Amino acid sequence: MTISQDASAPLIVVTGATGAQGGSVVRALEESQRPYRIRGITRDPSKPASQELAKKFRGIELVGVDTQPENKEGILKAFQGAKYVFLMTMSAVFTSRAREIEEGKTLIDCAKTANVELTIWSGLENMAKHSNGKYVNVDHFDAKAEVTEYAKQIGLHFVNVEPAGYMQNYLTFTAPRKQADGSYVIASPAPAESIRALVDTNEDYGIFVRKAIETPGASEIYAYGEEISNADIAKQLSEITGKSVIYVQVTEEQYKKAITTAGLSELAALELTEMWLAIAYHNCARKPINRTAGTDWYIYLLDYGDKEIKSSHQGLIRKPRTWAEFVKATDWSTVLN
């Protein structure tokens, strides 16, 4: 199916259209048998990424809009006539918690003012809450969680489609690091046996958003492909690529040093360190394994807290990729070189 030009087709506005999530949403809707008009929001339609999007998805309307709070009038104009909007914010890792909250609330207000029939919001869990106040610096999670609560408070009709950990991150800041002996190590402060949810964001996030639109009912949808342990992430990567890859649990200080060495700030290093710790720590009903007396470690890296997530796979247009399928479909030559 192609993107519709018929004025009777519902219009969906997609923020972050050139990014991983937004691009995946555009792709999933373009593949639908239902007609959609799609308006992609980008800061600069003249940039190569925008031009590539327009070339790939014929019929998409690209609109240059800065989604920062200072441009509320421009955002409102971009939302006019939309039946659906997909909203996401710039991560606090790259801005600040206060800034991400302000941006998110502005987008939510604009969707409400524009009388959008259904808003799809890319939120995350409150890690301070899930860790019982132990980890309070996971700003990119907690900022989005605050925006989610705000949307509820003002009575916005929305579905929260929460992305799991990006599989693509194992090509960047979570990538295996080469050792002196030629082997590779994936490292974080979380235990090897801890399990987390992952998603091939580029390939699959959009099908969960499409479910929210075409199979309404759920107020929260958890966009994940598979739950897998840290140890198995490394093991499957090793088996498929033929490279020696293992997972190693490191100290908080070792992990922070690795993050700052990679070029991120000390504040970002603290946030990412606490992210791993917070989603591994949760005093909930899920049964722990290999728990050492006096520790707080549980089997699950709880990206979604203790929520039931398997029903989010029901009603999808296809099965999302597993980690092994992602590994097989990905070029690892720049990482495992």
XYZ file of C-alpha atoms in Angstrom:
337
model
C 0.000 0.000 0.000
C 1.232 3.511 -0.682
C 0.714 6.641 1.354
C -2.644 8.123 0.406
C -3.193 11.552 -1.124
C -6.963 11.281 -0.739
C -8.302 14.018 1.530
C -10.777 11.524 3.006
C -7.964 9.310 4.337
C -7.117 9.892 8.016
C -4.080 12.091 8.638
C -1.413 10.983 11.115
C 1.318 13.347 12.215
C 4.588 11.630 13.116
C 7.148 13.511 15.200
C 10.763 12.442 14.883
C 9.985 11.049 11.431
C 13.640 10.696 10.427
C 14.578 8.862 13.635
C 14.415 5.204 14.619
C 10.958 5.252 16.196
C 9.317 7.760 13.865
C 10.763 6.144 10.764
C 9.505 2.760 11.915
C 6.022 4.220 12.424
C 5.995 5.675 8.904
C 7.083 2.326 7.442
C 4.456 0.306 9.332
C 1.628 2.621 8.264
C 2.823 2.752 4.667
C 2.633 -1.064 4.592
C -0.961 -1.105 5.871
C -3.896 -1.982 3.650
C -5.707 0.947 5.216
C -5.148 4.345 3.596
C -3.283 6.980 5.601
C -2.064 10.445 4.860
C 1.229 10.897 6.709
C 2.749 14.194 7.789
C 6.311 13.747 8.985
C 7.701 16.311 11.398
C 11.390 17.097 11.048
C 13.467 20.051 12.151
C 14.892 20.583 8.670
C 13.235 19.047 5.563
C 16.263 19.992 3.455
C 18.698 17.739 5.336
C 19.815 14.436 3.755
C 17.893 12.294 6.263
C 14.670 14.137 5.437
C 15.254 13.900 1.717
C 15.978 10.190 2.010
C 12.712 9.712 3.916
C 10.760 11.568 1.216
C 12.411 9.468 -1.469
C 11.730 6.199 0.322
C 8.113 6.943 1.219
C 6.473 8.592 -1.749
C 3.558 10.782 -0.774
C 4.708 11.658 2.731
C 4.273 15.334 3.606
C 7.405 16.646 5.308
C 6.982 19.694 7.513
C 9.844 21.554 9.142
C 8.869 22.152 12.782
C 10.994 22.618 15.869
C 9.107 20.713 18.588
C 10.663 22.682 21.436
C 8.297 24.443 23.880
C 9.106 27.883 22.456
C 7.428 26.883 19.178
C 3.993 25.920 20.454
C 2.277 27.872 17.671
C 4.244 26.010 14.997
C 3.476 22.643 16.603
C -0.233 23.428 16.760
C -0.220 24.378 13.098
C 1.472 21.076 12.205
C -1.168 19.130 14.150
C -4.142 20.758 12.446
C -6.419 18.293 10.686
C -4.775 15.245 12.244
C -6.850 12.299 13.412
C -3.784 10.697 14.991
C -0.457 12.005 16.241
C 2.634 10.059 17.280
C 4.647 11.909 19.900
C 8.184 11.391 21.144
C 10.736 13.638 22.825
C 14.466 14.230 22.669
C 16.052 12.064 25.377
C 17.151 13.781 28.580
C 20.497 12.040 28.101
C 21.181 14.643 25.405
C 19.251 17.573 26.902
C 18.030 17.649 30.509
C 15.215 16.180 32.539
C 13.437 19.515 32.874
C 13.771 20.196 29.161
C 12.388 16.805 28.135
C 9.428 17.196 30.488
C 8.701 20.665 29.133
C 8.896 19.444 25.538
C 6.672 16.448 26.283
C 4.029 18.500 28.055
C 4.008 21.015 25.208
C 3.393 18.263 22.662
C 0.647 16.774 24.842
C -1.010 20.200 25.242
C -0.900 20.764 21.498
C -2.501 17.379 20.790
C -5.249 18.216 23.262
C -5.810 21.713 21.837
C -5.867 20.390 18.251
C -8.645 17.928 19.206
C -6.682 14.953 17.925
C -8.827 11.815 18.115
C -6.015 9.536 19.323
C -2.504 10.337 20.493
C 0.202 7.673 20.538
C 2.886 8.590 23.043
C 6.320 6.994 23.375
C 6.725 6.863 27.147
C 8.874 4.935 29.612
C 8.584 3.649 33.168
C 9.356 5.598 36.344
C 12.646 4.098 37.504
C 12.754 6.056 40.766
C 9.411 4.478 41.661
C 10.351 0.968 40.497
C 13.547 1.071 42.549
C 11.704 2.354 45.630
C 13.579 5.648 45.473
C 16.999 4.010 45.289
C 17.890 5.334 41.809
C 16.677 8.847 41.061
C 18.963 9.932 38.219
C 17.474 7.942 35.325
C 16.156 11.140 33.819
C 15.227 9.931 30.338
C 12.910 7.318 31.877
C 11.454 9.414 34.684
C 10.936 12.489 32.482
C 8.807 10.490 30.051
C 6.934 8.889 32.955
C 6.069 12.361 34.269
C 4.750 13.369 30.836
C 2.621 10.199 30.790
C 1.065 11.151 34.111
C 0.448 14.679 32.858
C -1.392 13.355 29.806
C -3.633 11.344 32.121
C -4.273 14.355 34.339
C -5.486 16.570 31.498
C -7.735 13.850 30.104
C -5.956 13.263 26.806
C -7.089 10.183 24.875
C -3.804 8.403 24.284
C -2.019 5.068 24.109
C 1.396 4.761 25.683
C 3.567 2.603 23.384
C 6.702 1.985 25.443
C 9.818 0.854 23.574
C 12.020 -1.796 25.144
C 15.801 -1.533 25.059
C 17.006 -0.877 21.522
C 18.780 -3.814 19.924
C 20.575 -1.148 17.875
C 22.286 0.065 21.061
C 24.558 -2.981 20.842
C 26.051 -1.303 17.793
C 26.784 1.928 19.693
C 27.163 2.691 23.404
C 26.473 -0.913 24.532
C 28.621 -2.389 21.764
C 31.066 -5.212 22.543
C 34.538 -3.862 23.324
C 37.560 -5.521 21.793
C 40.089 -7.001 24.215
C 43.839 -7.427 23.858
C 43.451 -11.117 22.977
C 41.023 -10.346 20.133
C 37.882 -11.380 22.022
C 34.976 -9.051 22.813
C 33.191 -8.078 26.026
C 29.721 -6.628 26.590
C 29.746 -4.969 29.995
C 27.308 -3.304 32.373
C 26.724 -3.141 36.156
C 23.861 -5.682 35.905
C 24.255 -9.444 36.491
C 24.772 -11.812 33.567
C 21.627 -13.797 34.406
C 19.395 -10.715 34.477
C 16.741 -10.702 31.774
C 15.532 -7.674 29.872
C 13.197 -6.868 27.016
C 14.691 -5.792 23.677
C 13.212 -4.505 20.424
C 14.534 -4.040 16.893
C 13.405 -0.426 16.912
C 13.884 0.318 13.222
C 12.110 -2.823 12.076
C 9.422 -3.384 14.685
C 8.503 -0.403 16.859
C 6.080 0.868 14.232
C 3.985 -2.312 14.197
C 3.092 -1.727 17.849
C 1.982 1.836 17.021
C -0.032 0.476 14.116
C -1.696 -1.956 16.518
C -2.673 0.977 18.754
C -4.403 2.615 15.790
C -5.934 -0.356 13.998
C -6.733 -2.595 16.979
C -7.816 -0.123 19.658
C -8.472 -1.092 23.243
C -5.210 -1.093 25.178
C -4.054 2.053 26.969
C -0.498 0.713 27.247
C 1.424 -1.369 24.713
C 4.903 -2.716 25.367
C 6.997 -2.704 22.214
C 9.450 -5.566 22.622
C 10.609 -8.493 20.539
C 12.062 -10.804 23.144
C 13.022 -11.131 26.791
C 16.600 -12.380 27.016
C 19.406 -12.517 29.559
C 22.610 -10.534 29.296
C 24.530 -13.792 29.110
C 22.416 -15.061 26.201
C 22.733 -11.765 24.349
C 26.495 -12.276 24.277
C 26.261 -16.028 23.677
C 23.956 -15.757 20.661
C 25.983 -12.888 19.193
C 29.098 -15.052 19.521
C 27.492 -18.146 18.008
C 26.005 -16.313 15.017
C 28.979 -14.110 14.142
C 31.705 -16.630 14.963
C 33.454 -14.071 17.192
C 34.305 -14.662 20.839
C 31.862 -12.481 22.796
C 31.122 -12.741 26.524
C 29.155 -10.691 29.023
C 30.909 -9.267 32.079
C 29.331 -7.534 35.060
C 31.477 -4.545 36.015
C 31.431 -2.118 38.910
C 29.544 1.160 38.737
C 32.796 3.120 38.546
C 34.165 0.946 35.753
C 31.007 1.441 33.730
C 30.961 5.203 34.274
C 34.559 5.409 33.108
C 33.732 3.441 29.958
C 30.838 5.797 29.162
C 32.877 8.984 29.640
C 35.700 7.461 27.598
C 33.160 6.957 24.808
C 32.572 10.702 24.804
C 29.498 11.237 26.995
C 29.400 13.553 29.993
C 29.806 12.483 33.617
C 26.132 13.327 34.162
C 25.136 11.049 31.270
C 27.416 8.341 32.640
C 25.672 8.549 36.025
C 22.262 8.395 34.351
C 23.118 5.362 32.208
C 24.748 3.579 35.140
C 21.678 4.077 37.302
C 19.494 3.000 34.377
C 21.100 -0.457 34.397
C 20.910 -0.652 38.178
C 17.331 0.611 38.393
C 15.897 -1.766 35.820
C 17.680 -4.645 37.512
C 16.447 -3.720 40.970
C 12.776 -4.025 41.790
C 11.007 -5.303 44.856
C 8.226 -7.095 42.999
C 6.493 -10.451 42.684
C 8.672 -11.834 39.891
C 10.664 -14.766 41.237
C 14.392 -14.050 41.656
C 17.091 -16.578 40.846
C 20.555 -16.956 42.311
C 19.812 -14.203 44.765
C 22.624 -13.598 47.255
C 21.599 -12.812 50.814
C 21.578 -9.077 51.443
C 21.506 -8.044 47.793
C 18.778 -6.427 45.731
C 19.351 -8.238 42.420
C 16.454 -9.916 40.690
C 16.273 -11.997 37.539
C 14.483 -9.361 35.471
C 15.893 -6.167 34.143
C 12.501 -4.620 34.556
C 12.147 -2.244 31.623
C 8.395 -2.441 32.257
C 8.321 -2.855 36.034
C 6.228 -5.846 37.055
C 3.636 -5.322 34.323
C 2.261 -8.128 32.160
C 3.685 -7.553 28.684
C 3.088 -10.689 26.602
C -0.396 -9.573 25.536
C 1.249 -6.712 23.629
C 2.212 -9.262 20.949
C -1.433 -10.138 20.361
C -2.963 -8.469 17.305
C 0.332 -7.483 15.693
C 0.555 -7.729 11.905
C 3.552 -10.040 12.305
C 5.873 -11.411 14.937
C 8.622 -8.967 15.955
C 12.249 -9.985 15.606
C 14.104 -11.916 18.264
C 17.647 -10.950 19.234
C 19.053 -13.813 17.128
C 17.070 -12.654 14.089
C 18.335 -9.117 14.580
C 21.926 -10.331 14.845
C 21.599 -12.341 11.619
C 20.122 -9.373 9.738
C 22.730 -6.871 10.940
C 26.174 -5.973 9.604
C 28.552 -6.259 12.574
C 31.739 -5.545 10.637
C 32.292 -2.107 12.168
C 31.844 -3.454 15.705
C 33.395 -6.932 15.558
C 36.344 -6.032 13.361
